[in-house]
PDB file of C-alpha atoms in Angstrom:
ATOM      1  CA  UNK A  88       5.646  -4.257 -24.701  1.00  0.00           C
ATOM      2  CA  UNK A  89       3.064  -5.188 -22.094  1.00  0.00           C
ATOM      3  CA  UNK A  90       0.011  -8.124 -23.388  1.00  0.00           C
ATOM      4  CA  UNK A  91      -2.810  -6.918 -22.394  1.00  0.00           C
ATOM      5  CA  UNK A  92      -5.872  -9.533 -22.537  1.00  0.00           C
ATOM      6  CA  UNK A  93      -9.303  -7.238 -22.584  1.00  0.00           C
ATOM      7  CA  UNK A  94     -12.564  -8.400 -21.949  1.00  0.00           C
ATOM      8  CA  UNK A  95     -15.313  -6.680 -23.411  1.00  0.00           C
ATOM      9  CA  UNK A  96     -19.404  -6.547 -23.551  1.00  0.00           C
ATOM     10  CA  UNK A  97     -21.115  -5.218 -26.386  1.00  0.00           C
ATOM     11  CA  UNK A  98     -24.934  -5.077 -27.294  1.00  0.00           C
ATOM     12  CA  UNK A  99     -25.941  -3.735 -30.496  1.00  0.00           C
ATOM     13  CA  UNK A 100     -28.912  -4.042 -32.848  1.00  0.00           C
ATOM     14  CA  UNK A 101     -29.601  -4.058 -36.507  1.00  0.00           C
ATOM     15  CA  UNK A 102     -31.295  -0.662 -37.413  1.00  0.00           C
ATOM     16  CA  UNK A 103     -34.717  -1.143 -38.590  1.00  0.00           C
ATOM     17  CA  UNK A 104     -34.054   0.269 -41.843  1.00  0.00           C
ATOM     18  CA  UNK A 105     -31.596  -2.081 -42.465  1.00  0.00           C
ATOM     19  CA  UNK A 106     -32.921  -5.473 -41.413  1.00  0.00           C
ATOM     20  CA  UNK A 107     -33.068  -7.149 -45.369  1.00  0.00           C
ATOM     21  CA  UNK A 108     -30.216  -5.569 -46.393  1.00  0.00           C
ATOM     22  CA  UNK A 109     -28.199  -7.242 -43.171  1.00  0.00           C
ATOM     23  CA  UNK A 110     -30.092 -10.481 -43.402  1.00  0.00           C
ATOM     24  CA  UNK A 111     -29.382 -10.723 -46.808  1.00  0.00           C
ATOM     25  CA  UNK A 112     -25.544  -9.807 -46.911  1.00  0.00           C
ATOM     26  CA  UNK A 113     -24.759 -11.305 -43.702  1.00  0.00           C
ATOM     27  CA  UNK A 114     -27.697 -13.840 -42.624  1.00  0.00           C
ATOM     28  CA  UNK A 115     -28.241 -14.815 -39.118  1.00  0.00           C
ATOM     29  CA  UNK A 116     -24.443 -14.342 -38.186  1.00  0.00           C
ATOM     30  CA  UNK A 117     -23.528 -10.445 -37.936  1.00  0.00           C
ATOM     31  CA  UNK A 118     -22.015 -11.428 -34.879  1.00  0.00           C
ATOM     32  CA  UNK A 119     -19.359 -13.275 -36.127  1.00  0.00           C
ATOM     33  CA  UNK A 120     -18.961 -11.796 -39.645  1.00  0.00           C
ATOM     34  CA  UNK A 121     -19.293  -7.887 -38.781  1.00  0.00           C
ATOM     35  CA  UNK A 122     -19.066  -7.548 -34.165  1.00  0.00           C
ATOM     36  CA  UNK A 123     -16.606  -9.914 -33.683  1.00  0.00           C
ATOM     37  CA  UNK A 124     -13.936  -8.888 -35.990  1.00  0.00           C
ATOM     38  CA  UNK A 125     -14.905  -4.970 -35.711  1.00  0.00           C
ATOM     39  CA  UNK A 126     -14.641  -5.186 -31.961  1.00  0.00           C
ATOM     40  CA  UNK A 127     -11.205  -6.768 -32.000  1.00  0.00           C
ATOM     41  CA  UNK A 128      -9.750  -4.198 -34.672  1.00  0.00           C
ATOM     42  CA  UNK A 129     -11.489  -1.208 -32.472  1.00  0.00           C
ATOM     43  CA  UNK A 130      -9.861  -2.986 -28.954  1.00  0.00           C
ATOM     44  CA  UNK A 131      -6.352  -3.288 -30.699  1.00  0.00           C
ATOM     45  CA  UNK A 132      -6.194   0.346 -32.496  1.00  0.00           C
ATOM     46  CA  UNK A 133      -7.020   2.146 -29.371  1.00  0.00           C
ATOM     47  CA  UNK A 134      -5.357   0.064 -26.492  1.00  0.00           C
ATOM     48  CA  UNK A 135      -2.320   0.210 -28.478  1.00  0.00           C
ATOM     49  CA  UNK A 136      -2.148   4.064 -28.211  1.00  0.00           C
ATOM     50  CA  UNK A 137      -2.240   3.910 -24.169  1.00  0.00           C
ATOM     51  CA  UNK A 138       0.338   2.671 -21.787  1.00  0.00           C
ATOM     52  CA  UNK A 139      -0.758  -0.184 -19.468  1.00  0.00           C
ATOM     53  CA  UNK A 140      -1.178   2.131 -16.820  1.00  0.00           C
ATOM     54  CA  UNK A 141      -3.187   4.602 -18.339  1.00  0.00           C
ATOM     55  CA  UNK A 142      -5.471   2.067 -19.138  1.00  0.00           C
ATOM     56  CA  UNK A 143      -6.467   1.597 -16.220  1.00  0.00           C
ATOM     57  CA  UNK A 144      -6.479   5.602 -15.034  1.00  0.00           C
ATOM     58  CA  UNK A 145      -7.905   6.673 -18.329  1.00  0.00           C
ATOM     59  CA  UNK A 146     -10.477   3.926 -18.571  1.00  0.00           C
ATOM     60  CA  UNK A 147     -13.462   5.754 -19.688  1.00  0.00           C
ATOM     61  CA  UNK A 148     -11.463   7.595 -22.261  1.00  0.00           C
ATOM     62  CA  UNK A 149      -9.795   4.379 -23.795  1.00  0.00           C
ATOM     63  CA  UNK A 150     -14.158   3.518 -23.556  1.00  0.00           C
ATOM     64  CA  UNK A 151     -15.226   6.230 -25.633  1.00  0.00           C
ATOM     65  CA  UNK A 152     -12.023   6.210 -28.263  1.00  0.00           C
ATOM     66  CA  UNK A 153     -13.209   2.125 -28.285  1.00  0.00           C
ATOM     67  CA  UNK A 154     -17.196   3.437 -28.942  1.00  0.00           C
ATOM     68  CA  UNK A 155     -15.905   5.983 -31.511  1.00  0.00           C
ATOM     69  CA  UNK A 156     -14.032   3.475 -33.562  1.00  0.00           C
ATOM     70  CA  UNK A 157     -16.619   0.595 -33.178  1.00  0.00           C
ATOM     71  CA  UNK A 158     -20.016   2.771 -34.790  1.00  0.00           C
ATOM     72  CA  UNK A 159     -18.007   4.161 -37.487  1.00  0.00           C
ATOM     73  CA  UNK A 160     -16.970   0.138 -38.400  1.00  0.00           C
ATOM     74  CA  UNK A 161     -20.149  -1.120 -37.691  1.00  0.00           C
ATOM     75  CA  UNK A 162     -23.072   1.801 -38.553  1.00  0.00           C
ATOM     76  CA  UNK A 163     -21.986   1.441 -42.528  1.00  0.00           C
ATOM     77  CA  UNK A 164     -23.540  -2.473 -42.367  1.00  0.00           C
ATOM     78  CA  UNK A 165     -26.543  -1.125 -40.960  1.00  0.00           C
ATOM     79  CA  UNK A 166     -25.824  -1.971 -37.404  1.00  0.00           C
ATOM     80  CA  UNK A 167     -25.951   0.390 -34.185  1.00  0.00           C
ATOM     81  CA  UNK A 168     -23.882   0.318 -30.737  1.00  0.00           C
ATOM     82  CA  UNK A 169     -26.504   0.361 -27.918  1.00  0.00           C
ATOM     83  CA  UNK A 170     -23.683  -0.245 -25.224  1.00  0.00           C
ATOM     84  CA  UNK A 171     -20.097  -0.995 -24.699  1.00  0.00           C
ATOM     85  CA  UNK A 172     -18.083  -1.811 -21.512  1.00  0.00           C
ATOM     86  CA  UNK A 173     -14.915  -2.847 -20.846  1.00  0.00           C
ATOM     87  CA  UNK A 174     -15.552  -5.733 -18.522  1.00  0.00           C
ATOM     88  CA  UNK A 175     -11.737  -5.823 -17.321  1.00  0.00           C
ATOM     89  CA  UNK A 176      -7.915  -5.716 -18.517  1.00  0.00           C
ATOM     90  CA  UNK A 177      -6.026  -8.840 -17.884  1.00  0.00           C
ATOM     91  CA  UNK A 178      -2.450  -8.055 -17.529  1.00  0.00           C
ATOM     92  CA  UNK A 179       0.440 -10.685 -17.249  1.00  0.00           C
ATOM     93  CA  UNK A 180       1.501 -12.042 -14.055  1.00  0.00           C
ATOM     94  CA  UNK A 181       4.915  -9.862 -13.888  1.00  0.00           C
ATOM     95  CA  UNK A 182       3.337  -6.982 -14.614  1.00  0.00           C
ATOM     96  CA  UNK A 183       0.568  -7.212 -12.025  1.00  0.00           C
ATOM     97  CA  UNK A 184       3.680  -8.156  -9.382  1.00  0.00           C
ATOM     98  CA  UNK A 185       5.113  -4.405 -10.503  1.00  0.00           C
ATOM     99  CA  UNK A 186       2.198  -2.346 -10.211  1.00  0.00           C
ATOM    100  CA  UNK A 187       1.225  -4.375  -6.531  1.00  0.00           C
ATOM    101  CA  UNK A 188       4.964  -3.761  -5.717  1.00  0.00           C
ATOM    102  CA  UNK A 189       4.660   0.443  -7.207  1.00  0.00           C
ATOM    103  CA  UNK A 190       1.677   0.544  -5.173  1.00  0.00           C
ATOM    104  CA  UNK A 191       3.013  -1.106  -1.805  1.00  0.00           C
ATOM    105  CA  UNK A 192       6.046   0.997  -2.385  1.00  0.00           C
ATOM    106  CA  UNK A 193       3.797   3.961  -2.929  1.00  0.00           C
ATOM    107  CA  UNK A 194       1.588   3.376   0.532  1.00  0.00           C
ATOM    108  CA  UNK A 195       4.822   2.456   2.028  1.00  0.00           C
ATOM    109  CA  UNK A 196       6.142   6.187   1.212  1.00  0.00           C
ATOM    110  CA  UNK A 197       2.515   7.797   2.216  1.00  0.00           C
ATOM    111  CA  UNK A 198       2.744   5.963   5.676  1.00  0.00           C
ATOM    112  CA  UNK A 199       6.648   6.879   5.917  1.00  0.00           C
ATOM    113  CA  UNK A 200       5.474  10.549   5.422  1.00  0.00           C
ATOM    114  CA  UNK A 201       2.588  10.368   7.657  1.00  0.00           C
ATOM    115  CA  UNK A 202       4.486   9.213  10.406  1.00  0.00           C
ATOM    116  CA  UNK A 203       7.538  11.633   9.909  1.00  0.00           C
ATOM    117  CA  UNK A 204       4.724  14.166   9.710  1.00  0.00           C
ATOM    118  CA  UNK A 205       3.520  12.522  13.986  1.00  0.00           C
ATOM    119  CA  UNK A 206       6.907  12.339  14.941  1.00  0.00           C
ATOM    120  CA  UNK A 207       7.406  16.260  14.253  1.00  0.00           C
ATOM    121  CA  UNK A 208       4.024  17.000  15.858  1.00  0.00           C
ATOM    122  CA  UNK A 209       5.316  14.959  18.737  1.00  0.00           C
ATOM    123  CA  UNK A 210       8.423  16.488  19.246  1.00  0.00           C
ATOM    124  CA  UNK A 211       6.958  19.976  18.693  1.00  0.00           C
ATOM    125  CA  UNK A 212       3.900  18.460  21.866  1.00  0.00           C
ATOM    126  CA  UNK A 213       7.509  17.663  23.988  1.00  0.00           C
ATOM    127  CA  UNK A 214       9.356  20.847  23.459  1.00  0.00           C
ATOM    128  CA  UNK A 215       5.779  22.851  24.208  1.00  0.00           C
ATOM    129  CA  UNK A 216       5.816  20.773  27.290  1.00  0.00           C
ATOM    130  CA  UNK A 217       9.296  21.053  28.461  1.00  0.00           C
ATOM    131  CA  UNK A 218       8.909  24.535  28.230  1.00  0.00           C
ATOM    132  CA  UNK A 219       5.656  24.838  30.075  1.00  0.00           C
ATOM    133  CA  UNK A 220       7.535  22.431  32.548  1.00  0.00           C
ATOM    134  CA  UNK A 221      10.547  24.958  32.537  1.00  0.00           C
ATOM    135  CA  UNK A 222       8.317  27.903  33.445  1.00  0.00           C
ATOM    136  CA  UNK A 223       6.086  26.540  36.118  1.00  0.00           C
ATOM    137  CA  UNK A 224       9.588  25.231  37.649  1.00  0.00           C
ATOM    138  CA  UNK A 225      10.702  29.416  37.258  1.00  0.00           C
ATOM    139  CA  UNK A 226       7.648  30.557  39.097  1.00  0.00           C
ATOM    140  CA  UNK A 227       7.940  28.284  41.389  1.00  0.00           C
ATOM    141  CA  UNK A 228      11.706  29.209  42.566  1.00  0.00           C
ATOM    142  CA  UNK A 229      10.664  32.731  42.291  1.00  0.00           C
ATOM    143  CA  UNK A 230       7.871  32.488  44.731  1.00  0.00           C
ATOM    144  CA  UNK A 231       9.995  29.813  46.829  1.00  0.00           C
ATOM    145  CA  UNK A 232      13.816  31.929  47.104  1.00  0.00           C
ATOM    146  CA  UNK A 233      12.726  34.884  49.110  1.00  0.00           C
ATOM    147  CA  UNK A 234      11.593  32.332  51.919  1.00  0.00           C
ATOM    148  CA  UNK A 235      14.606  29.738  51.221  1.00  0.00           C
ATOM    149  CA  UNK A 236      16.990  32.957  51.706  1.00  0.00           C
ATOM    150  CA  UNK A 237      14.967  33.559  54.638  1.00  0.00           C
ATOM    151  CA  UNK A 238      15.450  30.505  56.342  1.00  0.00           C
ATOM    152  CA  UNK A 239      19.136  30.361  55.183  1.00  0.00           C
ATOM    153  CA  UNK A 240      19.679  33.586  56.990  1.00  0.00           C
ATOM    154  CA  UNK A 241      18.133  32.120  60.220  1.00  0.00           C
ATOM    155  CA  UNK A 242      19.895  28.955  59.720  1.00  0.00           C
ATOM    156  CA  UNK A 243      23.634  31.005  59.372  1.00  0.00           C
ATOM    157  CA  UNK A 244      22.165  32.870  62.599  1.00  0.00           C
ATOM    158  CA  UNK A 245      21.516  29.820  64.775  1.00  0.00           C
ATOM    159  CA  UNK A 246      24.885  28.171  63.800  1.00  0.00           C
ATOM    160  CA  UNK A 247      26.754  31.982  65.065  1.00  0.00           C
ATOM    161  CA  UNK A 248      24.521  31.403  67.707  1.00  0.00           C
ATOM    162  CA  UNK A 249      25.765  28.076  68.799  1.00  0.00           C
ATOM    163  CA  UNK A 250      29.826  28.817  68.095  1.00  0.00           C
ATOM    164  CA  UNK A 251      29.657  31.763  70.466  1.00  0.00           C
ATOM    165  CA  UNK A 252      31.279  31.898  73.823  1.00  0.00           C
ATOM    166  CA  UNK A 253      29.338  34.777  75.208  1.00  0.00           C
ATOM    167  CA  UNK A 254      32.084  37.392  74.666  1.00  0.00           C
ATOM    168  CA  UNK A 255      31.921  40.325  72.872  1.00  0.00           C
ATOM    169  CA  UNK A 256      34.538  41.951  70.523  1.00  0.00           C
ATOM    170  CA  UNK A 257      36.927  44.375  71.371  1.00  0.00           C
ATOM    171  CA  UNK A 258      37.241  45.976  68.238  1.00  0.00           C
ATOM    172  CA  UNK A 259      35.224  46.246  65.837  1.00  0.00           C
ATOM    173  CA  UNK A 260      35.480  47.708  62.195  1.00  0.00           C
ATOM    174  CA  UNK A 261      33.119  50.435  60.752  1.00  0.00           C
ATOM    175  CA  UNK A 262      32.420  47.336  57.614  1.00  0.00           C
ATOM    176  CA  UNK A 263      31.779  44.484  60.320  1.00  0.00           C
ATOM    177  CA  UNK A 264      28.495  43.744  61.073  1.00  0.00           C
ATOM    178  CA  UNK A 265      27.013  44.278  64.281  1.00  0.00           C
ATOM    179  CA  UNK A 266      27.188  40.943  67.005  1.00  0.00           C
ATOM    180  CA  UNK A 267      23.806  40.126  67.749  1.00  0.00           C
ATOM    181  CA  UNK A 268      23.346  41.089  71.168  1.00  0.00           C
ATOM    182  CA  UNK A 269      20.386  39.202  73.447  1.00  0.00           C
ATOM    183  CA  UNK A 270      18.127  42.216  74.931  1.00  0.00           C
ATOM    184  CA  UNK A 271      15.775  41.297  77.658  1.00  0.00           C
ATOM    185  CA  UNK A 272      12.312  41.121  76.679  1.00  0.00           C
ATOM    186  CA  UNK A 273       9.358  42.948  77.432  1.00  0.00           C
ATOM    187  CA  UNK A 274       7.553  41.532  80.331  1.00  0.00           C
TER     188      UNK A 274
END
């Protein structure tokens, strides 16, 4: 069972038809003898049907049930409700420590899920760019082997080219390739 300490405002008036009847029954004092009392009874009959926590969620309902309760007490000794408000709920110290702790805890998970919700946007931005990174680098060694197996060739050329003695082969298979043979050039 949670205390709840409840601060209230009320302003009300005696209803003109009233006024001898409620100055004569209750004199200058239907504060104390008719508000007072009637607001406490109203405060205690409908807080009690509400958890702490709705209290504060359901506010203007736990209001209105308060408003309800209060005119039928009061309106039968010629008074009327003009305005209520429920100024604040003053809950002990251990209970305001568990709803800051349900509410840090609470933020705590929203920020947990926020940033689990950036790290998968992240890693979804890295994979998108390793793949973009994977493709250029395909493109790129598409449009760059033709020429590296170009140079290659001429590279295994030159080296034949530097290991021969000048001779050609006496035999040769149909499968062998060709020597390379120097023709003189053009003039």
């Amino acid at each position: 069972m949670q205390t709840v300490h409840t601060k209230v405002a009320i302003n009300y008036h005696v209803r003109p038809d009233a006024v001898v009847s409620v100055f004569r029954d209750l004199g200058n004092e239907p504060r104390d003898r008719i508000i007072v009392p009637s607001v406490q009874e109203a405060v205690k009959a409908v807080t009690a049907k509400f958890t702490a926590e709705e209290l504060i969620s359901r506010r203007s309902e736990v209001r209105d049930n308060i408003v309800a309760a209060l005119k039928e007490r009061i309106t039968r000794h010629g008074l009327i409700v003009d305005e209520f408000s429920i100024i604040n709920f003053n809950f002990s110290r251990t209970f305001n420590d568990a709803i800051e702790a349900k509410t840090t805890a609470d933020q705590l998970k929203m920020k947990a899920e926020r940033d689990l919700q950036r790290i998968d946007v992240e890693g979804r931005q890295k994979i998108s760019r390793a793949r973009a990174e994977a493709d250029s680098l395909a493109l790129q060694r598409a449009q760059v082997m033709p020429e590296l197996l170009r140079l290659r060739e001429n590279e295994n050329q030159a080296k034949a080219i530097e290991k021969w003695d000048g001779k050609l082969p006496t035999m040769m298979s149909a499968s062998a390739p060709l020597p390379f043979i120097g023709a003189p050039s053009a003039k």
